[in-house]
Amino acid sequence: MDLLKNGCRQHGILAALVLGVAAIAVLFGFEVLLIRGLGLPGILSATAIRFILGALMILLLLKLEVSEKLGFTGKGLGKSILLAWPFFLLFAGILALSFISANVSDKGINWSWLLAQIVFMTSVAFFEELVFRAGVVNLVKNSLDSSRSSFIKTAVIAALIFSLAHCLNLIGKADLSYTLTQVISNFGMGLFLSTIYLRTGNLVGPMIFHAVNDIVPAVAVEYLAGSQSASAGAADGVSPTVLVTFVLYVGLSAFYLRRVGKNQ
């Protein structure tokens, strides 16, 4: 373990890359084995796998001593939510339109489906934020100095690793256009969440944001009138929605990063 600790300190960026790619690869491996191989229930198994791997990730990060505190605290939570207010406002609007559309179309809201999505997306956020914020961000940060430029480099490098790790979706025969959209979108979101984590030191806020960010599109595709056709049309390229949110992610991150390393 001491050898791993020293390796993480001396080669933090490489360690962060290995951690990010290996974590997603292990996740995919378990999903292929348990869901496709053994035929276990899809969403239940996928949720359980992520929560279990997330718990193991906590133990690993504590053993490697990547940070004195991973961020499971109330301190900084309010600030992290406040920093993301433009997106939460956008999410609230999309959800409102989705539920109105569901009632107008007489489709109604499938509450059991919605609950399953909330639990699953929460497991996704729990696992990925532990890997890419508590793990990757801290590993990269520890390998650099404490200057403001180093905090900016940390956020960018962590976002790149978060983004590129999702290229592993291609192994699962995911559509190339869909994967490209994910890579672009995840770089923006990764940059934004890394910035919030660096600004606040709180991991719960990024987890909440990540979960809501994943739940809202699922609800919109299910209930919002015209979203199915819009989603299908986006398969031929990067959708305008992705580009708009990408610009918002990068713009807000650049604005917030001005104060990282100063009086946060």
mmCIF file of C-alpha atoms in Angstrom:
data_model
loop_
_atom_site.group_PDB
_atom_site.id
_atom_site.type_symbol
_atom_site.label_atom_id
_atom_site.label_comp_id
_atom_site.label_asym_id
_atom_site.label_seq_id
_atom_site.Cartn_x
_atom_site.Cartn_y
_atom_site.Cartn_z
ATOM 1 C CA MET A 1 0.000 0.000 0.000
ATOM 2 C CA ASP A 2 2.912 2.358 0.753
ATOM 3 C CA LEU A 3 4.170 1.777 -2.788
ATOM 4 C CA LEU A 4 0.774 2.781 -4.187
ATOM 5 C CA LYS A 5 0.659 5.866 -1.973
ATOM 6 C CA ASN A 6 4.089 7.001 -3.158
ATOM 7 C CA GLY A 7 3.160 6.309 -6.766
ATOM 8 C CA CYS A 8 0.013 8.408 -6.429
ATOM 9 C CA ARG A 9 1.989 11.288 -4.935
ATOM 10 C CA GLN A 10 4.775 11.199 -7.518
ATOM 11 C CA HIS A 11 2.657 10.452 -10.587
ATOM 12 C CA GLY A 12 -0.703 11.933 -9.647
ATOM 13 C CA ILE A 13 -1.953 12.654 -13.163
ATOM 14 C CA LEU A 14 -1.094 9.164 -14.407
ATOM 15 C CA ALA A 15 -2.654 7.657 -11.272
ATOM 16 C CA ALA A 16 -5.800 9.726 -11.869
ATOM 17 C CA LEU A 17 -6.044 8.504 -15.469
ATOM 18 C CA VAL A 18 -5.566 4.885 -14.429
ATOM 19 C CA LEU A 19 -8.145 5.235 -11.650
ATOM 20 C CA GLY A 20 -10.761 6.786 -13.933
ATOM 21 C CA VAL A 21 -10.373 4.295 -16.779
ATOM 22 C CA ALA A 22 -10.003 1.270 -14.489
ATOM 23 C CA ALA A 23 -13.090 2.187 -12.442
ATOM 24 C CA ILE A 24 -15.306 2.444 -15.529
ATOM 25 C CA ALA A 25 -13.780 -0.729 -16.999
ATOM 26 C CA VAL A 26 -14.462 -2.665 -13.780
ATOM 27 C CA LEU A 27 -18.018 -1.313 -13.730
ATOM 28 C CA PHE A 28 -18.629 -2.456 -17.314
ATOM 29 C CA GLY A 29 -17.062 -5.826 -16.526
ATOM 30 C CA PHE A 30 -19.445 -6.467 -13.639
ATOM 31 C CA GLU A 31 -22.425 -5.311 -15.701
ATOM 32 C CA VAL A 32 -21.527 -7.666 -18.558
ATOM 33 C CA LEU A 33 -20.989 -10.568 -16.152
ATOM 34 C CA LEU A 34 -24.038 -10.101 -13.939
ATOM 35 C CA ILE A 35 -26.606 -8.582 -16.281
ATOM 36 C CA ARG A 36 -25.759 -9.981 -19.713
ATOM 37 C CA GLY A 37 -24.046 -13.144 -18.529
ATOM 38 C CA LEU A 38 -26.224 -14.257 -15.613
ATOM 39 C CA GLY A 39 -29.360 -12.438 -16.711
ATOM 40 C CA LEU A 40 -29.939 -10.575 -13.444
ATOM 41 C CA PRO A 41 -32.521 -7.730 -13.437
ATOM 42 C CA GLY A 42 -30.971 -4.826 -15.353
ATOM 43 C CA ILE A 43 -31.665 -1.620 -13.460
ATOM 44 C CA LEU A 44 -31.618 -3.271 -10.016
ATOM 45 C CA SER A 45 -28.285 -4.967 -10.670
ATOM 46 C CA ALA A 46 -26.770 -1.858 -12.240
ATOM 47 C CA THR A 47 -27.838 0.207 -9.225
ATOM 48 C CA ALA A 48 -26.468 -2.292 -6.697
ATOM 49 C CA ILE A 49 -23.159 -2.605 -8.579
ATOM 50 C CA ARG A 50 -22.611 1.158 -8.503
ATOM 51 C CA PHE A 51 -23.404 1.534 -4.810
ATOM 52 C CA ILE A 52 -21.130 -1.390 -3.894
ATOM 53 C CA LEU A 53 -18.251 -0.192 -6.094
ATOM 54 C CA GLY A 54 -18.741 3.313 -4.704
ATOM 55 C CA ALA A 55 -18.390 2.008 -1.145
ATOM 56 C CA LEU A 56 -15.225 0.137 -2.135
ATOM 57 C CA MET A 57 -13.921 3.318 -3.767
ATOM 58 C CA ILE A 58 -14.324 5.178 -0.460
ATOM 59 C CA LEU A 59 -12.178 2.551 1.262
ATOM 60 C CA LEU A 60 -9.544 2.729 -1.488
ATOM 61 C CA LEU A 61 -9.317 6.520 -1.429
ATOM 62 C CA LEU A 62 -9.019 6.543 2.353
ATOM 63 C CA LYS A 63 -6.294 3.892 2.216
ATOM 64 C CA LEU A 64 -4.393 5.883 -0.415
ATOM 65 C CA GLU A 65 -4.844 9.035 1.668
ATOM 66 C CA VAL A 66 -5.676 11.138 -1.393
ATOM 67 C CA SER A 67 -7.332 13.711 0.856
ATOM 68 C CA GLU A 68 -7.899 14.295 4.556
ATOM 69 C CA LYS A 69 -11.614 14.715 3.835
ATOM 70 C CA LEU A 70 -13.432 13.377 0.782
ATOM 71 C CA GLY A 71 -16.255 15.885 1.198
ATOM 72 C CA PHE A 72 -19.097 13.969 2.871
ATOM 73 C CA THR A 73 -20.095 16.875 5.050
ATOM 74 C CA GLY A 74 -22.640 19.639 5.283
ATOM 75 C CA LYS A 75 -19.905 22.253 5.087
ATOM 76 C CA GLY A 76 -19.915 23.843 1.651
ATOM 77 C CA LEU A 77 -23.098 22.046 0.551
ATOM 78 C CA GLY A 78 -25.203 25.198 0.426
ATOM 79 C CA LYS A 79 -22.499 27.018 -1.496
ATOM 80 C CA SER A 80 -22.120 24.209 -4.023
ATOM 81 C CA ILE A 81 -25.883 24.192 -4.668
ATOM 82 C CA LEU A 82 -25.893 27.987 -4.947
ATOM 83 C CA LEU A 83 -23.062 27.938 -7.503
ATOM 84 C CA ALA A 84 -25.160 25.650 -9.700
ATOM 85 C CA TRP A 85 -28.390 27.691 -9.471
ATOM 86 C CA PRO A 86 -28.643 28.475 -13.235
ATOM 87 C CA PHE A 87 -28.759 24.768 -14.030
ATOM 88 C CA PHE A 88 -31.184 23.914 -11.240
ATOM 89 C CA LEU A 89 -33.478 26.640 -12.582
ATOM 90 C CA LEU A 90 -33.196 25.096 -16.054
ATOM 91 C CA PHE A 91 -33.837 21.606 -14.666
ATOM 92 C CA ALA A 92 -36.932 22.798 -12.799
ATOM 93 C CA GLY A 93 -38.330 24.305 -15.997
ATOM 94 C CA ILE A 94 -37.756 21.113 -17.992
ATOM 95 C CA LEU A 95 -39.353 18.959 -15.287
ATOM 96 C CA ALA A 96 -42.367 21.267 -15.066
ATOM 97 C CA LEU A 97 -42.882 21.115 -18.838
ATOM 98 C CA SER A 98 -42.439 17.323 -18.800
ATOM 99 C CA PHE A 99 -45.069 16.748 -16.125
ATOM 100 C CA ILE A 100 -47.482 19.210 -17.750
ATOM 101 C CA SER A 101 -46.992 17.395 -21.060
ATOM 102 C CA ALA A 102 -47.641 14.031 -19.384
ATOM 103 C CA ASN A 103 -50.937 15.247 -17.917
ATOM 104 C CA VAL A 104 -52.061 17.008 -21.103
ATOM 105 C CA SER A 105 -51.372 13.913 -23.213
ATOM 106 C CA ASP A 106 -53.268 11.710 -20.704
ATOM 107 C CA LYS A 107 -50.186 9.521 -20.507
ATOM 108 C CA GLY A 108 -49.930 10.153 -16.801
ATOM 109 C CA ILE A 109 -46.842 9.789 -14.665
ATOM 110 C CA ASN A 110 -45.494 6.315 -13.952
ATOM 111 C CA TRP A 111 -44.330 6.856 -10.390
ATOM 112 C CA SER A 112 -42.669 3.450 -10.027
ATOM 113 C CA TRP A 113 -40.636 4.111 -13.187
ATOM 114 C CA LEU A 114 -39.725 7.579 -11.920
ATOM 115 C CA LEU A 115 -38.610 6.212 -8.537
ATOM 116 C CA ALA A 116 -36.484 3.548 -10.241
ATOM 117 C CA GLN A 117 -34.824 6.238 -12.371
ATOM 118 C CA ILE A 118 -34.122 8.423 -9.327
ATOM 119 C CA VAL A 119 -32.511 5.552 -7.410
ATOM 120 C CA PHE A 120 -30.473 4.410 -10.422
ATOM 121 C CA MET A 121 -29.251 7.896 -11.345
ATOM 122 C CA THR A 122 -28.353 8.487 -7.701
ATOM 123 C CA SER A 123 -26.173 5.371 -7.798
ATOM 124 C CA VAL A 124 -24.513 6.651 -10.982
ATOM 125 C CA ALA A 125 -23.773 9.999 -9.338
ATOM 126 C CA PHE A 126 -22.543 8.342 -6.126
ATOM 127 C CA PHE A 127 -20.064 6.116 -7.965
ATOM 128 C CA GLU A 128 -18.819 8.580 -10.577
ATOM 129 C CA GLU A 129 -18.393 11.517 -8.204
ATOM 130 C CA LEU A 130 -16.343 9.351 -5.852
ATOM 131 C CA VAL A 131 -14.130 8.251 -8.729
ATOM 132 C CA PHE A 132 -13.768 11.477 -10.683
ATOM 133 C CA ARG A 133 -14.107 14.205 -8.065
ATOM 134 C CA ALA A 134 -12.966 12.655 -4.758
ATOM 135 C CA GLY A 135 -10.431 10.480 -6.569
ATOM 136 C CA VAL A 136 -9.250 12.030 -9.829
ATOM 137 C CA VAL A 137 -9.448 15.692 -8.775
ATOM 138 C CA ASN A 138 -7.523 15.087 -5.556
ATOM 139 C CA LEU A 139 -4.876 12.944 -7.247
ATOM 140 C CA VAL A 140 -4.238 15.606 -9.884
ATOM 141 C CA LYS A 141 -4.344 18.441 -7.337
ATOM 142 C CA ASN A 142 -1.842 16.679 -5.069
ATOM 143 C CA SER A 143 0.651 16.386 -7.926
ATOM 144 C CA LEU A 144 0.631 20.146 -8.608
ATOM 145 C CA ASP A 145 1.416 23.185 -6.480
ATOM 146 C CA SER A 146 -1.211 25.326 -4.759
ATOM 147 C CA SER A 147 -1.185 28.242 -7.211
ATOM 148 C CA ARG A 148 -4.379 29.416 -8.901
ATOM 149 C CA SER A 149 -3.106 28.250 -12.299
ATOM 150 C CA SER A 150 -2.622 24.769 -10.828
ATOM 151 C CA PHE A 151 -6.237 24.691 -9.654
ATOM 152 C CA ILE A 152 -7.322 25.564 -13.195
ATOM 153 C CA LYS A 153 -5.082 22.822 -14.617
ATOM 154 C CA THR A 154 -6.545 20.390 -12.099
ATOM 155 C CA ALA A 155 -10.118 21.147 -13.170
ATOM 156 C CA VAL A 156 -9.281 20.842 -16.887
ATOM 157 C CA ILE A 157 -7.255 17.625 -16.543
ATOM 158 C CA ALA A 158 -9.902 16.023 -14.316
ATOM 159 C CA ALA A 159 -12.598 16.986 -16.840
ATOM 160 C CA LEU A 160 -10.587 15.440 -19.681
ATOM 161 C CA ILE A 161 -10.171 12.187 -17.773
ATOM 162 C CA PHE A 162 -13.886 12.135 -16.878
ATOM 163 C CA SER A 163 -14.788 12.776 -20.492
ATOM 164 C CA LEU A 164 -12.387 10.315 -22.119
ATOM 165 C CA ALA A 165 -13.246 7.526 -19.672
ATOM 166 C CA HIS A 166 -16.729 7.498 -21.204
ATOM 167 C CA CYS A 167 -15.192 6.467 -24.540
ATOM 168 C CA LEU A 168 -15.232 2.984 -23.019
ATOM 169 C CA ASN A 169 -18.937 3.000 -23.920
ATOM 170 C CA LEU A 170 -17.769 2.039 -27.409
ATOM 171 C CA ILE A 171 -16.687 -1.326 -26.013
ATOM 172 C CA GLY A 172 -20.329 -1.947 -25.199
ATOM 173 C CA LYS A 173 -21.149 -1.207 -28.866
ATOM 174 C CA ALA A 174 -22.645 2.192 -28.095
ATOM 175 C CA ASP A 175 -23.460 4.418 -31.050
ATOM 176 C CA LEU A 176 -20.478 6.556 -32.124
ATOM 177 C CA SER A 177 -22.531 9.762 -32.373
ATOM 178 C CA TYR A 178 -24.026 9.127 -28.940
ATOM 179 C CA THR A 179 -20.575 8.516 -27.468
ATOM 180 C CA LEU A 180 -19.240 11.710 -29.082
ATOM 181 C CA THR A 181 -22.127 13.654 -27.573
ATOM 182 C CA GLN A 182 -21.372 12.115 -24.172
ATOM 183 C CA VAL A 183 -17.667 12.968 -24.423
ATOM 184 C CA ILE A 184 -18.388 16.625 -25.224
ATOM 185 C CA SER A 185 -21.141 16.963 -22.626
ATOM 186 C CA ASN A 186 -19.138 15.178 -19.935
ATOM 187 C CA PHE A 187 -16.104 17.385 -20.447
ATOM 188 C CA GLY A 188 -18.283 20.413 -19.748
ATOM 189 C CA MET A 189 -20.022 18.833 -16.777
ATOM 190 C CA GLY A 190 -16.737 17.409 -15.480
ATOM 191 C CA LEU A 191 -15.117 20.833 -15.637
ATOM 192 C CA PHE A 192 -18.065 22.406 -13.836
ATOM 193 C CA LEU A 193 -18.292 19.790 -11.074
ATOM 194 C CA SER A 194 -14.514 19.745 -10.580
ATOM 195 C CA THR A 195 -14.639 23.522 -10.198
ATOM 196 C CA ILE A 196 -17.422 23.304 -7.615
ATOM 197 C CA TYR A 197 -15.528 20.601 -5.722
ATOM 198 C CA LEU A 198 -12.351 22.689 -5.720
ATOM 199 C CA ARG A 199 -14.272 25.777 -4.621
ATOM 200 C CA THR A 200 -16.175 24.126 -1.772
ATOM 201 C CA GLY A 201 -14.452 20.863 -0.857
ATOM 202 C CA ASN A 202 -17.956 19.371 -0.680
ATOM 203 C CA LEU A 203 -18.754 16.148 -2.548
ATOM 204 C CA VAL A 204 -22.461 15.921 -1.716
ATOM 205 C CA GLY A 205 -23.352 18.956 -3.851
ATOM 206 C CA PRO A 206 -21.737 17.549 -7.026
ATOM 207 C CA MET A 207 -23.457 14.212 -6.348
ATOM 208 C CA ILE A 208 -26.854 15.920 -6.118
ATOM 209 C CA PHE A 209 -26.190 17.939 -9.267
ATOM 210 C CA HIS A 210 -24.958 14.883 -11.180
ATOM 211 C CA ALA A 211 -28.029 12.856 -10.203
ATOM 212 C CA VAL A 212 -30.476 15.616 -11.148
ATOM 213 C CA ASN A 213 -28.568 16.256 -14.389
ATOM 214 C CA ASP A 214 -29.101 12.598 -15.362
ATOM 215 C CA ILE A 215 -32.689 12.289 -14.130
ATOM 216 C CA VAL A 216 -34.060 15.347 -15.955
ATOM 217 C CA PRO A 217 -33.201 14.202 -19.530
ATOM 218 C CA ALA A 218 -34.638 10.741 -18.800
ATOM 219 C CA VAL A 219 -37.908 12.303 -17.632
ATOM 220 C CA ALA A 220 -37.964 14.704 -20.584
ATOM 221 C CA VAL A 221 -37.484 11.909 -23.128
ATOM 222 C CA GLU A 222 -40.226 9.888 -21.449
ATOM 223 C CA TYR A 223 -42.839 12.614 -21.060
ATOM 224 C CA LEU A 224 -42.030 15.812 -22.932
ATOM 225 C CA ALA A 225 -43.963 16.104 -26.183
ATOM 226 C CA GLY A 226 -41.650 15.936 -29.194
ATOM 227 C CA SER A 227 -38.631 14.869 -27.150
ATOM 228 C CA GLN A 228 -38.529 11.428 -28.741
ATOM 229 C CA SER A 229 -38.161 12.875 -32.224
ATOM 230 C CA ALA A 230 -35.667 15.446 -30.998
ATOM 231 C CA SER A 231 -33.653 12.705 -29.360
ATOM 232 C CA ALA A 232 -33.709 10.636 -32.532
ATOM 233 C CA GLY A 233 -32.655 13.619 -34.606
ATOM 234 C CA ALA A 234 -29.695 14.238 -32.341
ATOM 235 C CA ALA A 235 -28.362 10.774 -33.181
ATOM 236 C CA ASP A 236 -26.952 12.182 -36.427
ATOM 237 C CA GLY A 237 -24.774 14.706 -34.585
ATOM 238 C CA VAL A 238 -24.326 16.793 -31.481
ATOM 239 C CA SER A 239 -27.678 18.288 -30.473
ATOM 240 C CA PRO A 240 -28.103 22.050 -29.952
ATOM 241 C CA THR A 241 -29.093 21.367 -26.328
ATOM 242 C CA VAL A 242 -25.745 19.690 -25.664
ATOM 243 C CA LEU A 243 -23.868 22.590 -27.232
ATOM 244 C CA VAL A 244 -25.813 25.176 -25.215
ATOM 245 C CA THR A 245 -25.254 23.360 -21.915
ATOM 246 C CA PHE A 246 -21.586 22.852 -22.836
ATOM 247 C CA VAL A 247 -21.143 26.599 -23.292
ATOM 248 C CA LEU A 248 -22.896 27.224 -19.953
ATOM 249 C CA TYR A 249 -20.689 24.678 -18.201
ATOM 250 C CA VAL A 250 -17.473 26.143 -19.579
ATOM 251 C CA GLY A 251 -18.562 29.757 -19.085
ATOM 252 C CA LEU A 252 -19.595 29.301 -15.456
ATOM 253 C CA SER A 253 -16.496 27.217 -14.732
ATOM 254 C CA ALA A 254 -14.228 29.939 -16.109
ATOM 255 C CA PHE A 255 -16.066 32.527 -14.019
ATOM 256 C CA TYR A 256 -15.862 30.472 -10.808
ATOM 257 C CA LEU A 257 -12.251 29.402 -11.352
ATOM 258 C CA ARG A 258 -11.165 33.028 -11.069
ATOM 259 C CA ARG A 259 -11.615 32.733 -7.308
ATOM 260 C CA VAL A 260 -10.279 29.222 -6.765
ATOM 261 C CA GLY A 261 -7.106 29.407 -4.725
ATOM 262 C CA LYS A 262 -8.007 32.883 -3.470
ATOM 263 C CA ASN A 263 -10.549 33.602 -0.789
ATOM 264 C CA GLN A 264 -13.002 30.849 -1.620
#
